[in-house]
PDB file of C-alpha atoms in Angstrom:
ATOM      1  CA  UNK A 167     -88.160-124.779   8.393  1.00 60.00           C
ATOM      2  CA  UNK A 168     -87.901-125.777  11.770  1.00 61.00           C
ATOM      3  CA  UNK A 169     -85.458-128.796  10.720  1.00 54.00           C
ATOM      4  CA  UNK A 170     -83.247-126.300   9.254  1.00 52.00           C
ATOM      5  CA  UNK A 171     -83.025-123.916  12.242  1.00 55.00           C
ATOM      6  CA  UNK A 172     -82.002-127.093  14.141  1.00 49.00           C
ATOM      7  CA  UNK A 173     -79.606-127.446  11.843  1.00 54.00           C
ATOM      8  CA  UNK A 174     -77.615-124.428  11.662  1.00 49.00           C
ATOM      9  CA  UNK A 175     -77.629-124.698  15.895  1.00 49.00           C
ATOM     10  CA  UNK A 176     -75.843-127.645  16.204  1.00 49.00           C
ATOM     11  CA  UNK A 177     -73.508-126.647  13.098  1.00 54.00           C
ATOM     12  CA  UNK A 178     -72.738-123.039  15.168  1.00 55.00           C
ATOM     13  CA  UNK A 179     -72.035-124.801  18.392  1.00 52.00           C
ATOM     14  CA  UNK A 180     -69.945-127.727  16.707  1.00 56.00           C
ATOM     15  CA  UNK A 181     -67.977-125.121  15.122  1.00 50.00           C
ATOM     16  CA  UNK A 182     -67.459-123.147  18.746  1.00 53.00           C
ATOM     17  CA  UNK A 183     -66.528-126.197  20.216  1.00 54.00           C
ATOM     18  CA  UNK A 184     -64.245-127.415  17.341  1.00 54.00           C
ATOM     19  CA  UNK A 185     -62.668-124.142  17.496  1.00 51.00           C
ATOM     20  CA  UNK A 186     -62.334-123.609  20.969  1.00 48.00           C
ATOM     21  CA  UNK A 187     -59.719-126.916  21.513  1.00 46.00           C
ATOM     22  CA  UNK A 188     -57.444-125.512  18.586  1.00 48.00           C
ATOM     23  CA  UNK A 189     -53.452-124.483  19.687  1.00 56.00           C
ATOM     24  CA  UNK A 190     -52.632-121.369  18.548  1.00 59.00           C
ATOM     25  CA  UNK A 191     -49.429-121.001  16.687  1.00 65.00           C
ATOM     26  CA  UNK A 192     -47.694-118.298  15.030  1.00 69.00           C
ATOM     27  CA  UNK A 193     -45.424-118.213  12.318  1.00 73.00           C
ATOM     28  CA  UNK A 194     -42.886-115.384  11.683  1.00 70.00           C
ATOM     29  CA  UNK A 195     -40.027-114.318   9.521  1.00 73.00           C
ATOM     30  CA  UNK A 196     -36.907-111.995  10.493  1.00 76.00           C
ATOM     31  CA  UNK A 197     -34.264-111.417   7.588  1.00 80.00           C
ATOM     32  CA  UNK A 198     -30.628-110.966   8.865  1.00 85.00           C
ATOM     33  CA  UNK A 199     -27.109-111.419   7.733  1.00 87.00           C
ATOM     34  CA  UNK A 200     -23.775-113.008   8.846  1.00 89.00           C
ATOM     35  CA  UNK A 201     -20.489-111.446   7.890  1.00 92.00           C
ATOM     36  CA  UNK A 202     -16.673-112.888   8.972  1.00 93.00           C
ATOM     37  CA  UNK A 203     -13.733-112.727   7.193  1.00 93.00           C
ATOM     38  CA  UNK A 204     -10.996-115.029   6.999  1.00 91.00           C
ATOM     39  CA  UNK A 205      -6.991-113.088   7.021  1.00 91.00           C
ATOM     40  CA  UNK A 206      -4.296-115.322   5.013  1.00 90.00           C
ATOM     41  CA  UNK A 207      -0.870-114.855   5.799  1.00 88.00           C
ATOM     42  CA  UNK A 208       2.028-116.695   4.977  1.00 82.00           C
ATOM     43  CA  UNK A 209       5.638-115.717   5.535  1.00 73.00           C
ATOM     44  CA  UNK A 210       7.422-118.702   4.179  1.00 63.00           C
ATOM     45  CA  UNK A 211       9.457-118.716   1.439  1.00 62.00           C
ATOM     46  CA  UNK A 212      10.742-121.406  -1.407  1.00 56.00           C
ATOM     47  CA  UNK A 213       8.549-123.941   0.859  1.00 59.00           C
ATOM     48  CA  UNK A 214       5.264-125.555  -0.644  1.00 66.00           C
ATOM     49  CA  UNK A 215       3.320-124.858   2.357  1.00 83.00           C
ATOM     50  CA  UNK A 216      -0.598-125.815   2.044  1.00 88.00           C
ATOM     51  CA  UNK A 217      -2.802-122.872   3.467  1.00 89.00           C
ATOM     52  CA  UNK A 218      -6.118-124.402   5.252  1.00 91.00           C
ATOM     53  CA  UNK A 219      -7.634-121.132   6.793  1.00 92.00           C
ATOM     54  CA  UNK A 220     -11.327-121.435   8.910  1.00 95.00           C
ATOM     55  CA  UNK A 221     -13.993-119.318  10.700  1.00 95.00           C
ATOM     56  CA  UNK A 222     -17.434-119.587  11.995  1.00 95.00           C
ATOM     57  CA  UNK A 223     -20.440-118.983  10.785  1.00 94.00           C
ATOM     58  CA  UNK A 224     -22.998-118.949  13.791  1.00 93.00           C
ATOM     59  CA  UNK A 225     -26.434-118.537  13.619  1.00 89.00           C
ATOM     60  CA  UNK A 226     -27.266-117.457  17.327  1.00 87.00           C
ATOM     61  CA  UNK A 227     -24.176-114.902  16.693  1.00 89.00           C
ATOM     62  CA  UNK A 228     -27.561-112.785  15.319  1.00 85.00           C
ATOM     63  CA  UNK A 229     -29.244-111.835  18.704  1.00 86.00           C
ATOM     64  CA  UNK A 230     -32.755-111.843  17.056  1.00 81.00           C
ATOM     65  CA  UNK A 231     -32.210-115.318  16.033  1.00 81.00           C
ATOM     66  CA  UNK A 232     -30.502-116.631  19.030  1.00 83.00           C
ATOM     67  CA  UNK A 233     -33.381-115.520  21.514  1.00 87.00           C
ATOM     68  CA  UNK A 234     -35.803-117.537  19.181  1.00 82.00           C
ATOM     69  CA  UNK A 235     -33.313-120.310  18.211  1.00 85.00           C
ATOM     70  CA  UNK A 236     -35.533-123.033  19.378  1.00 87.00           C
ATOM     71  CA  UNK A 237     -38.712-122.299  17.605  1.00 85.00           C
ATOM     72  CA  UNK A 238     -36.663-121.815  14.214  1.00 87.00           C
ATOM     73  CA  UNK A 239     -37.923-123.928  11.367  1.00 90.00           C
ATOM     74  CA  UNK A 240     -36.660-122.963   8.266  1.00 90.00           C
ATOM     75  CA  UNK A 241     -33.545-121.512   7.232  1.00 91.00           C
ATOM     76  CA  UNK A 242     -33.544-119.627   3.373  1.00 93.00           C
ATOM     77  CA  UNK A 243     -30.438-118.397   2.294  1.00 93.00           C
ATOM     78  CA  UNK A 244     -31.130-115.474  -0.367  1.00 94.00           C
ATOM     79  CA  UNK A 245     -27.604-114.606  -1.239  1.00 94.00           C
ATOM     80  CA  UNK A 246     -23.946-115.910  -0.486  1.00 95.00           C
ATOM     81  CA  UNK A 247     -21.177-113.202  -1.431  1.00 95.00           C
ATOM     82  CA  UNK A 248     -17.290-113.418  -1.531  1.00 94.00           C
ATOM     83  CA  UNK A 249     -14.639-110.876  -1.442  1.00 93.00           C
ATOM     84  CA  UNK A 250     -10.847-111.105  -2.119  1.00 92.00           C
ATOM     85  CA  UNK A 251      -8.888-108.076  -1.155  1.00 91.00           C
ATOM     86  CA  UNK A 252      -5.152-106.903  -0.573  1.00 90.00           C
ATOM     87  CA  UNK A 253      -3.670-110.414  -2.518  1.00 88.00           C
ATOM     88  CA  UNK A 254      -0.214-110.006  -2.277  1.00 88.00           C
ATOM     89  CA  UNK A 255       2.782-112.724  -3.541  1.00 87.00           C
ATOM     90  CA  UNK A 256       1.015-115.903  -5.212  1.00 88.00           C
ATOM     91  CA  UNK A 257      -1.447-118.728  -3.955  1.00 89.00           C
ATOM     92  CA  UNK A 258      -2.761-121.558  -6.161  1.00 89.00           C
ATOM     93  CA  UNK A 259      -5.576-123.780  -6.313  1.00 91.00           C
ATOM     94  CA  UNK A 260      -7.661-121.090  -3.691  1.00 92.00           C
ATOM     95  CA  UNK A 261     -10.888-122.704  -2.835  1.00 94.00           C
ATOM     96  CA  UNK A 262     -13.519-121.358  -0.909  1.00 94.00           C
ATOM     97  CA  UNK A 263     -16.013-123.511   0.967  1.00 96.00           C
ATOM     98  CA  UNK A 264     -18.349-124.202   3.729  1.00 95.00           C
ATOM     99  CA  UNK A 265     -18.683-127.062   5.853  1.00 94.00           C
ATOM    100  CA  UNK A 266     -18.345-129.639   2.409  1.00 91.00           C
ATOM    101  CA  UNK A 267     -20.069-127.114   0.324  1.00 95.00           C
ATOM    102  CA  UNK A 268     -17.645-125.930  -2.271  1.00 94.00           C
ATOM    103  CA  UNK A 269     -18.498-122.316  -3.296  1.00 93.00           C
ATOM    104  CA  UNK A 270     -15.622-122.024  -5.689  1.00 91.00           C
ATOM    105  CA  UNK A 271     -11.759-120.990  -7.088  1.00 90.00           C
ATOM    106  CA  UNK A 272      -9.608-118.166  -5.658  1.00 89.00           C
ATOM    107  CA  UNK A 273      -7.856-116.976  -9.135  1.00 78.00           C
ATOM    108  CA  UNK A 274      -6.652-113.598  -8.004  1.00 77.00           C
ATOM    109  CA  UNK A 275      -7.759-110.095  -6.190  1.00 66.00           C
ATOM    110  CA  UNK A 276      -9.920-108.040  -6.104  1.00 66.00           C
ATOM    111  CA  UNK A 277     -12.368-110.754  -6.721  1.00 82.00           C
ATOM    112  CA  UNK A 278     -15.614-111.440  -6.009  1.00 89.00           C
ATOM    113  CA  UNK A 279     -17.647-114.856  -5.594  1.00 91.00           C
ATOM    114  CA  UNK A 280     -21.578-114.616  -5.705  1.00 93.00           C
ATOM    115  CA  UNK A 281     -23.378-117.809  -5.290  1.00 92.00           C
ATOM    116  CA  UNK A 282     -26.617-118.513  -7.275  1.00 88.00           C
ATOM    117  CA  UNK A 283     -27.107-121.694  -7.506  1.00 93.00           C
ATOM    118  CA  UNK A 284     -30.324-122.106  -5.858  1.00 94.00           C
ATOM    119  CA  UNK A 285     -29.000-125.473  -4.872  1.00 95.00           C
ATOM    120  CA  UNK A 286     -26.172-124.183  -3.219  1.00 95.00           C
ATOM    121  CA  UNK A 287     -28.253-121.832  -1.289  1.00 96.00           C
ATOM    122  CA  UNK A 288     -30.920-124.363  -0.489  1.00 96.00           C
ATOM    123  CA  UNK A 289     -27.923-126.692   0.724  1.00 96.00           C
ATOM    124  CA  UNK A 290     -26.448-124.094   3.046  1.00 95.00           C
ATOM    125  CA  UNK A 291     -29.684-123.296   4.745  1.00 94.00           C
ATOM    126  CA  UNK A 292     -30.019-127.114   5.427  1.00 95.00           C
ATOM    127  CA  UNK A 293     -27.115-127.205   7.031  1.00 95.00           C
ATOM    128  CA  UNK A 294     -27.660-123.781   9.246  1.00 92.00           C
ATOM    129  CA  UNK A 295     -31.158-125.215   9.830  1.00 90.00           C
ATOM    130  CA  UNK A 296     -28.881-128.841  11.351  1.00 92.00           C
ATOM    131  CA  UNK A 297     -26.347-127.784  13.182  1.00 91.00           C
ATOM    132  CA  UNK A 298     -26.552-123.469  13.455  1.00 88.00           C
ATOM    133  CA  UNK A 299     -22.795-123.106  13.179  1.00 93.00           C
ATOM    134  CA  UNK A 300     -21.139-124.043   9.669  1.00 95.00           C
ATOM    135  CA  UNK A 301     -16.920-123.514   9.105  1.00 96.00           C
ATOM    136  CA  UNK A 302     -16.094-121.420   6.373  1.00 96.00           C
ATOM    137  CA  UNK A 303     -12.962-121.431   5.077  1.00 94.00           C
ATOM    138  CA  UNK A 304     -10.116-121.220   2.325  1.00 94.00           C
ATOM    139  CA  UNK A 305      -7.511-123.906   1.397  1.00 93.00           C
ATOM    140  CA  UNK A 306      -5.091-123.909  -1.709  1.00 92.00           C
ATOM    141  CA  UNK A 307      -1.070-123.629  -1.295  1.00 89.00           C
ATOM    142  CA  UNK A 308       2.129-121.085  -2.122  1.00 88.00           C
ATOM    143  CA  UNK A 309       5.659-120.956  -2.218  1.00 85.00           C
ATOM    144  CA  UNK A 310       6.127-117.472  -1.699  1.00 86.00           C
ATOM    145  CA  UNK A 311       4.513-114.548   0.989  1.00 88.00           C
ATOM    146  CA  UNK A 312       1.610-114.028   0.603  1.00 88.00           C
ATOM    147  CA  UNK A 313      -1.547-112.254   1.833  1.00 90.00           C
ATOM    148  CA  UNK A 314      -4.880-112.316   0.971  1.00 91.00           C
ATOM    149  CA  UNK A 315      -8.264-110.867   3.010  1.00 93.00           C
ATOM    150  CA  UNK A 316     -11.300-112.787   2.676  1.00 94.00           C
ATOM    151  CA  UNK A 317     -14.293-111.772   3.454  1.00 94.00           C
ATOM    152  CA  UNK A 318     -18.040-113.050   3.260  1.00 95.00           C
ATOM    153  CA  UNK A 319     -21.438-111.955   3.781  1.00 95.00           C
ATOM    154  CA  UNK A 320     -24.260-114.867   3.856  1.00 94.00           C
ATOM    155  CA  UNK A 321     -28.229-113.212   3.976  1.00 93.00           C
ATOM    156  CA  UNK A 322     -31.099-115.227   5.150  1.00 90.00           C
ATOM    157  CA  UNK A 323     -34.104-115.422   6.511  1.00 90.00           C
ATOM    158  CA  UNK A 324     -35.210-117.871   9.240  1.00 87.00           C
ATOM    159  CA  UNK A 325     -38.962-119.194   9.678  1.00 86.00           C
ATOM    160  CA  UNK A 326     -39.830-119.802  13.167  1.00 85.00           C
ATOM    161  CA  UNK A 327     -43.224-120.970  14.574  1.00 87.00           C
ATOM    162  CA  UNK A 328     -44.352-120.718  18.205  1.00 79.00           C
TER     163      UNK A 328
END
């Protein structure tokens, strides 16, 4: 009996000591989105004129993740959504990507692009997770005017541990 009470001492105070030395860390989550949109305009006409249109996509544009920027760990994006409005005259061979990340085909407006590929998504946050800033942007070609608005919304959520 005694043995035993000697025991569970020195297991109590090796587990106070063991405990004692540990870091703390903490691990949280904040959900956000990023929206831009991208305006096409051409007023050309009877020219084959290639269209290469761009805008940024910056993480520390979100003020909750820019004050935390350097403790972020993960990057999870839940949902990638595309919007073509106002098309007017005629483009071909739209495409919609980010950074190298093709997304897919402009055929006409309104249109909308949802990305579900999880490894699309998984890609993306990769990226974000890199470099925080990513270029989105549209290329294809027309011979005519033309307009087209393009918009996108991107939700995440970002890990960060501190």
């Amino acid at each position: 009996m005694r043995l035993l009470k000697h025991i569970c001492v020195v297991g109590i105070v090796s587990l106070f000591f063991s405990c004692s030395y540990q870091e703390d860390t903490v691990a949280f989550f904040i959900d956000n989105q990023l929206k831009n949109q991208l305006i096409i305009d051409g007023m050309d006409e009877n020219s084959n004129k290639s269209i290469h249109q761009s805008a940024k996509l910056d993480l520390t544009s979100v003020e909750s993740f820019n004050r935390y920027i350097s403790n972020l760990k993960e990057v999870e994006i839940t949902r990638v959504t595309c919007n073509f409005d106002n098309y007017q005259g005629a483009i071909h061979n739209g495409k919609i990507h980010i950074d190298d990340i093709f997304l897919g085909d402009f055929n006409k407006a309104p249109h909308k692009i949802d990305i579900v590929d999880t490894k699309i998504l998984k890609n993306l946050g990769n990226k974000f997770l890199d470099k925080t800033t990513l270029e989105f942007y549209f290329s294809g070609n027309s011979s005519t005017k033309h307009f087209l608005n393009v918009s996108i919304k991107i939700e995440f959520k970002g890990t960060f541990v501190n």
